[in-house]
CSV table of C-alpha atoms and ligand atoms in Angstrom, one decimal:
chain,number,residue,atom,x,y,z
A,279,MET,CA,-0.1,0.0,0.1
A,280,THR,CA,1.4,3.5,-0.8
A,281,LYS,CA,1.8,5.8,2.3
A,282,LYS,CA,-0.5,8.6,2.7
A,283,THR,CA,0.8,12.0,2.4
A,284,ALA,CA,0.8,15.1,5.0
A,285,VAL,CA,1.9,18.8,4.3
A,286,VAL,CA,2.5,20.5,7.4
A,287,THR,CA,3.3,24.6,6.9
A,288,GLY,CA,5.7,26.3,8.9
A,289,SER,CA,7.3,23.2,10.1
A,290,ASN,CA,11.1,23.8,10.7
A,291,SER,CA,10.2,24.6,14.5
A,292,GLY,CA,7.9,24.1,17.2
A,293,ILE,CA,4.6,22.9,16.9
A,294,GLY,CA,4.9,22.4,13.1
A,295,LEU,CA,8.0,20.3,13.6
A,296,GLY,CA,6.2,18.3,16.3
A,297,SER,CA,3.3,17.6,14.1
A,298,ALA,CA,5.6,16.5,11.2
A,299,HIS,CA,7.5,14.2,13.5
A,300,ALA,CA,4.2,12.7,15.0
A,301,LEU,CA,2.8,12.3,11.5
A,302,ALA,CA,5.8,10.6,10.2
A,303,ALA,CA,6.0,8.4,13.3
A,304,ALA,CA,2.2,7.2,12.3
A,305,GLY,CA,3.6,6.3,8.8
A,306,TYR,CA,3.0,9.4,6.7
A,307,ASN,CA,5.3,10.9,4.1
A,308,VAL,CA,5.7,14.4,5.0
A,309,ALA,CA,6.4,17.8,3.3
A,310,ILE,CA,7.9,20.0,5.7
A,311,ASN,CA,8.0,23.8,4.9
A,312,SER,CA,9.2,27.3,5.9
A,313,PHE,CA,10.2,30.4,4.0
A,314,THR,CA,13.8,29.7,4.2
A,315,ASP,CA,16.1,27.4,2.0
A,316,GLY,CA,18.9,26.6,4.2
A,317,ALA,CA,21.0,23.3,4.5
A,318,GLU,CA,19.7,22.7,7.6
A,319,ASP,CA,15.9,22.8,6.6
A,320,HIS,CA,16.8,20.0,4.0
A,321,ALA,CA,19.0,18.1,6.8
A,322,LEU,CA,15.9,18.3,9.1
A,323,ALA,CA,13.8,16.7,6.3
A,324,LYS,CA,16.7,14.1,6.1
A,325,GLU,CA,16.5,13.6,10.0
A,326,ILE,CA,12.7,13.0,10.0
A,327,ALA,CA,12.9,10.8,7.5
A,328,GLU,CA,15.8,8.3,8.7
A,329,LYS,CA,14.1,8.4,12.2
A,330,HIS,CA,10.7,7.2,11.2
A,331,GLU,CA,11.6,5.3,8.0
A,332,VAL,CA,9.4,7.5,5.7
A,333,ASP,CA,10.1,10.2,2.8
A,334,VAL,CA,10.3,13.5,3.9
A,335,VAL,CA,11.1,16.6,1.9
A,336,TYR,CA,11.6,20.0,2.8
A,337,ILE,CA,9.8,22.6,0.5
A,338,LYS,CA,10.6,26.2,0.6
A,339,ALA,CA,7.4,28.6,0.5
A,340,ASP,CA,6.7,31.8,1.8
A,341,MET,CA,3.3,31.6,3.2
A,342,SER,CA,2.6,35.3,3.0
A,343,ASN,CA,2.6,35.1,-0.6
A,344,GLY,CA,-0.8,33.3,-2.0
A,345,GLY,CA,1.0,31.9,-5.2
A,346,GLU,CA,3.7,30.1,-2.9
A,347,CYS,CA,1.2,28.7,-0.7
A,348,ARG,CA,-0.7,27.1,-3.6
A,349,ALA,CA,2.6,25.9,-5.4
A,350,LEU,CA,3.7,24.3,-2.0
A,351,ILE,CA,0.7,21.9,-2.6
A,352,GLU,CA,1.3,21.5,-5.9
A,353,LYS,CA,4.9,20.4,-5.4
A,354,ALA,CA,4.1,18.0,-2.5
A,355,ALA,CA,1.4,16.3,-4.8
A,356,ASP,CA,4.0,15.9,-7.7
A,357,ILE,CA,6.4,14.4,-5.4
A,358,PHE,CA,4.0,12.2,-3.3
A,359,GLY,CA,1.1,11.6,-5.8
A,360,SER,CA,-1.3,13.0,-3.4
A,361,VAL,CA,-1.9,15.6,-0.6
A,362,ASP,CA,-4.0,13.4,2.2
A,363,VAL,CA,-3.5,15.5,5.4
A,364,LEU,CA,-3.2,19.3,5.4
A,365,VAL,CA,-1.8,20.9,8.6
A,366,ASN,CA,-2.0,24.8,8.4
A,367,ASN,CA,0.3,25.7,11.2
A,368,ALA,CA,2.6,28.6,9.9
A,369,GLY,CA,2.0,31.4,12.2
A,370,ILE,CA,3.9,34.7,13.7
A,371,GLN,CA,2.7,37.1,16.4
A,372,PHE,CA,3.2,40.8,17.3
A,373,VAL,CA,2.0,43.0,20.3
A,374,ALA,CA,1.0,46.5,20.1
A,375,PRO,CA,-2.1,48.6,21.0
A,376,VAL,CA,-4.4,48.8,18.3
A,377,ASP,CA,-4.0,52.5,17.7
A,378,GLU,CA,-0.3,51.8,17.3
A,379,PHE,CA,-0.4,48.5,15.4
A,380,PRO,CA,2.1,49.0,12.5
A,381,VAL,CA,-0.1,48.2,9.5
A,382,GLU,CA,2.5,46.1,7.9
A,383,LYS,CA,2.4,43.6,10.8
A,384,TRP,CA,-1.2,43.6,10.8
A,385,ASP,CA,-0.9,42.8,7.2
A,386,ALA,CA,1.5,39.9,7.7
A,387,ILE,CA,-0.3,38.3,10.4
A,388,ILE,CA,-3.5,38.1,8.7
A,389,ALA,CA,-1.5,36.6,5.5
A,390,ILE,CA,0.4,34.2,7.2
A,391,ASN,CA,-1.9,33.4,10.1
A,392,LEU,CA,-5.5,33.2,8.0
A,393,THR,CA,-5.0,34.1,4.2
A,394,SER,CA,-2.5,31.2,3.6
A,395,ALA,CA,-4.8,28.5,4.9
A,396,PHE,CA,-7.3,29.7,2.3
A,397,HIS,CA,-5.0,29.2,-0.3
A,398,THR,CA,-3.4,25.8,0.8
A,399,THR,CA,-7.1,24.6,1.3
A,400,ALA,CA,-8.1,25.7,-2.1
A,401,ALA,CA,-5.1,24.1,-3.8
A,402,ALA,CA,-5.4,20.8,-1.5
A,403,LEU,CA,-9.0,19.8,-2.0
A,404,PRO,CA,-8.9,18.8,-5.8
A,405,HIS,CA,-6.2,16.4,-4.7
A,406,MET,CA,-8.3,15.2,-1.6
A,407,LYS,CA,-11.7,15.1,-3.9
A,408,LYS,CA,-9.9,12.9,-6.3
A,409,SER,CA,-8.5,10.4,-3.9
A,410,GLY,CA,-12.1,10.3,-2.1
A,411,ARG,CA,-10.5,11.5,1.3
A,412,GLY,CA,-8.8,14.1,3.1
A,413,ARG,CA,-8.1,15.9,6.4
A,414,ILE,CA,-7.5,19.6,6.9
A,415,ILE,CA,-6.3,20.5,10.3
A,416,ASN,CA,-5.8,24.3,11.2
A,417,ILE,CA,-3.7,25.2,14.4
A,418,ALA,CA,-5.6,28.0,15.5
A,419,SER,CA,-5.2,29.2,19.4
A,420,ALA,CA,-7.1,29.7,22.6
A,421,HIS,CA,-6.8,33.1,21.0
A,422,GLY,CA,-9.5,32.0,18.5
A,423,LEU,CA,-12.0,31.5,21.2
A,424,ARG,CA,-10.7,34.4,23.7
A,425,ALA,CA,-9.2,37.7,23.2
A,426,SER,CA,-6.3,39.5,24.9
A,427,PRO,CA,-5.1,43.0,24.7
A,428,PHE,CA,-2.7,44.2,22.2
A,429,LYS,CA,-2.9,41.1,20.1
A,430,SER,CA,-5.6,42.4,17.8
A,431,ALA,CA,-4.3,41.0,14.5
A,432,TYR,CA,-3.4,37.5,16.2
A,433,VAL,CA,-6.8,37.4,17.7
A,434,SER,CA,-8.7,38.4,14.5
A,435,ALA,CA,-6.7,35.4,12.3
A,436,LYS,CA,-7.3,32.9,14.8
A,437,HIS,CA,-11.0,34.0,15.2
A,438,GLY,CA,-11.0,33.8,11.4
A,439,ILE,CA,-9.4,30.5,10.8
A,440,LEU,CA,-12.1,28.9,13.2
A,441,GLY,CA,-14.6,30.5,10.5
A,442,LEU,CA,-12.8,29.2,7.8
A,443,THR,CA,-12.8,25.7,9.4
A,444,LYS,CA,-16.6,25.6,9.8
A,445,THR,CA,-17.2,26.7,6.3
A,446,VAL,CA,-14.7,24.4,4.5
A,447,ALA,CA,-16.1,21.4,6.8
A,448,LEU,CA,-19.8,22.2,5.5
A,449,GLU,CA,-18.6,22.3,1.7
A,450,VAL,CA,-16.7,19.2,1.7
A,451,ALA,CA,-18.8,17.3,4.3
A,452,GLU,CA,-20.2,14.5,1.9
A,453,LYS,CA,-16.7,13.9,0.3
A,454,HIS,CA,-15.3,12.0,3.1
A,455,ILE,CA,-13.0,15.0,3.9
A,456,THR,CA,-12.9,16.7,7.3
A,457,CYS,CA,-11.6,20.1,8.5
A,458,ASN,CA,-11.0,21.0,12.0
A,459,ALA,CA,-8.7,23.1,14.2
A,460,ILE,CA,-6.6,22.8,17.1
A,461,CYS,CA,-6.7,25.5,19.9
A,462,PRO,CA,-3.6,25.2,21.8
A,463,GLY,CA,-3.1,27.3,24.9
A,464,TYR,CA,0.5,28.2,25.9
A,465,VAL,CA,2.9,25.5,24.3
A,466,LEU,CA,6.5,25.1,25.4
A,467,THR,CA,8.1,25.7,21.8
A,468,PRO,CA,11.7,27.5,21.4
A,469,LEU,CA,9.9,30.6,20.9
A,470,VAL,CA,8.2,30.6,24.4
A,471,GLU,CA,11.0,29.1,26.0
A,472,ALA,CA,13.2,32.2,24.7
A,473,GLN,CA,10.5,34.6,26.3
A,474,ILE,CA,11.2,33.1,29.9
A,475,PRO,CA,14.4,35.0,30.7
A,476,ASP,CA,12.9,38.4,29.6
A,477,GLN,CA,9.8,37.6,31.7
A,478,MET,CA,11.9,37.0,34.7
A,479,LYS,CA,13.9,40.0,34.4
A,480,ALA,CA,10.8,42.2,33.9
A,481,HIS,CA,8.9,40.7,36.6
A,482,ASN,CA,11.7,40.1,39.0
A,483,MET,CA,10.6,36.6,39.5
A,484,ASP,CA,12.4,33.2,39.3
A,485,ARG,CA,11.4,30.9,36.7
A,486,ASP,CA,8.8,28.6,38.1
A,487,THR,CA,7.2,31.9,39.4
A,488,VAL,CA,7.0,33.8,36.2
A,489,VAL,CA,5.8,30.4,34.4
A,490,ARG,CA,3.1,29.8,36.7
A,491,GLU,CA,1.8,33.5,37.6
A,492,VAL,CA,2.7,35.4,34.5
A,493,MET,CA,3.0,33.1,31.6
A,494,LEU,CA,0.5,30.4,32.6
A,495,ASP,CA,-1.9,32.7,34.5
A,496,LYS,CA,-5.2,31.7,32.2
A,497,GLN,CA,-4.0,28.1,32.0
A,498,ALA,CA,-5.8,26.4,34.9
A,499,THR,CA,-3.3,23.1,35.0
A,500,LYS,CA,-0.5,25.9,35.1
A,501,GLU,CA,1.3,23.4,32.9
A,502,PHE,CA,2.4,24.3,29.3
A,503,ALA,CA,1.1,22.1,26.6
A,504,THR,CA,3.7,20.2,24.9
A,505,VAL,CA,4.5,19.9,20.7
A,506,ASP,CA,4.1,16.2,21.3
A,507,GLN,CA,0.6,16.6,22.8
A,508,ILE,CA,-0.5,18.9,19.9
A,509,GLY,CA,1.2,16.4,17.2
A,510,ALA,CA,-0.9,13.3,18.9
A,511,THR,CA,-4.1,15.5,18.5
A,512,VAL,CA,-3.2,16.3,14.5
A,513,VAL,CA,-2.4,12.2,14.2
A,514,PHE,CA,-5.8,11.6,16.0
A,515,LEU,CA,-7.6,14.1,13.7
A,516,ALA,CA,-6.1,12.6,10.7
A,517,SER,CA,-7.3,9.1,11.3
A,518,ASP,CA,-10.1,7.0,10.6
A,519,ALA,CA,-11.4,7.4,14.3
A,520,ALA,CA,-12.1,11.2,13.7
A,521,ALA,CA,-14.1,10.7,10.4
A,522,GLN,CA,-17.2,12.1,12.0
A,523,ILE,CA,-15.5,15.0,13.6
A,524,THR,CA,-15.7,18.0,11.3
A,525,GLY,CA,-16.3,21.8,11.5
A,526,THR,CA,-15.2,21.9,15.1
A,527,SER,CA,-12.2,22.7,17.3
A,528,ILE,CA,-10.3,20.9,20.0
A,529,SER,CA,-8.8,23.0,22.7
A,530,VAL,CA,-5.4,21.7,24.1
A,531,ASP,CA,-5.2,24.7,26.8
A,532,GLY,CA,-4.8,23.1,30.2
A,533,GLY,CA,-8.7,24.4,30.9
A,534,TRP,CA,-7.8,28.2,29.9
A,535,THR,CA,-11.0,28.5,27.9
A,536,ALA,CA,-13.3,26.6,30.3
A,537,ALA,CA,-13.4,29.7,32.4
B,236,NAD,P1,7.3,28.7,15.9
B,236,NAD,O1,7.7,30.1,15.8
B,236,NAD,O2,8.4,27.8,16.5
B,236,NAD,O3,6.9,28.5,14.5
B,236,NAD,C1,6.4,29.1,13.6
B,236,NAD,C2,6.7,28.3,12.5
B,236,NAD,O4,6.2,29.0,11.0
B,236,NAD,C3,8.4,28.3,11.8
B,236,NAD,O5,8.4,27.2,11.4
B,236,NAD,C4,8.4,29.4,11.1
B,236,NAD,O6,9.4,29.2,10.2
B,236,NAD,C5,7.0,29.2,10.2
B,236,NAD,N1,6.7,30.5,9.4
B,236,NAD,C6,6.6,31.6,10.1
B,236,NAD,N2,6.4,32.8,8.9
B,236,NAD,C7,6.5,31.9,7.9
B,236,NAD,C8,6.4,32.4,6.6
B,236,NAD,N3,6.0,33.5,6.0
B,236,NAD,N4,5.9,31.4,5.4
B,236,NAD,C9,6.4,29.9,5.9
B,236,NAD,N5,6.5,29.7,7.3
B,236,NAD,C10,6.5,30.6,8.2
B,236,NAD,O7,6.1,28.9,16.9
B,236,NAD,P2,5.1,27.8,17.2
B,236,NAD,O8,4.7,28.1,18.6
B,236,NAD,O9,5.4,26.6,17.0
B,236,NAD,O10,3.7,28.0,16.4
B,236,NAD,C11,3.1,27.6,15.4
B,236,NAD,C12,1.6,27.5,15.3
B,236,NAD,O11,1.1,27.3,16.7
B,236,NAD,C13,1.2,29.3,14.9
B,236,NAD,O12,0.1,29.1,14.0
B,236,NAD,C14,0.9,29.4,16.7
B,236,NAD,O13,0.2,30.7,16.3
B,236,NAD,C15,0.1,28.4,16.9
B,236,NAD,N6,0.2,28.4,18.5
B,236,NAD,C16,1.0,28.4,19.2
B,236,NAD,C17,1.2,28.5,20.4
B,236,NAD,C18,2.2,28.5,21.7
B,236,NAD,O14,2.2,28.8,22.7
B,236,NAD,N7,3.4,28.2,21.2
B,236,NAD,C19,-0.4,28.6,21.1
B,236,NAD,C20,-1.5,28.7,20.3
B,236,NAD,C21,-1.1,28.3,19.0
């Protein structure tokens, strides 16, 4: 049996990389992606491939560019013959009051965190319809369900992607294609880890206190989610067991949105 193929956007780091590993461990061939094209990007693909004994390619595509988003899907389909699972994960953040929010940052966040998923989904659906099965998994956020001050673009994009998730799910519901979102709370990625020393300094607190009282203030468990836990949720949503789960979101947020 030929292996199924997964494309994960923004996957040379953090949650995307964790999801790529989880899908590869579950037997998928995987296309990983970012906007860079370094030797380390291709080495990462080789590393995942060797670890899990599947085929992994690195495809450069800038998710702020609609044409490149669509080209990513076509290249993956050309290489592997199908696109069975699409994980829309690429994302960036910027924090500022709305009346001071730089327009170019707003545009970049909407483009990378929301519009890219429109383009990749539009490009992937014909391939999924042809094979009669598909899974689209959008990495949203607790900020798709709740707001925080100073994150206007991020919160807007993440609320938007939940709308896109529901709409796509309804459009392809009878084609054995599902579309769902995962809403992580704080996940301990290198990006988040790097913020801890600054927060310790700014609040004059030790690591445990700053993590518990500042960063995980809203996360009821007072623990970070892990990239492995998000990856496992991706693999579950991609599985046959999740065939009747569509147009919804799964929170992996340590109880943040229960309050
Ligand atoms: P990260 O910075 O480690 O990963 C982001 C990935 O996106 C990287 O691989 C980066 O190269 C890629 N990327 C950025 N701009 C891109 C572009 N223009 N084109 C292609 N790729 C691009 O961050 P992360 O924490 O792993 O975040 C991944 C996703 O998870 C994002 O959508 C983020 O909003 C979401 N998320 C993260 C957290 C968290 O606490 N870490 C919580 C909720 C949601």
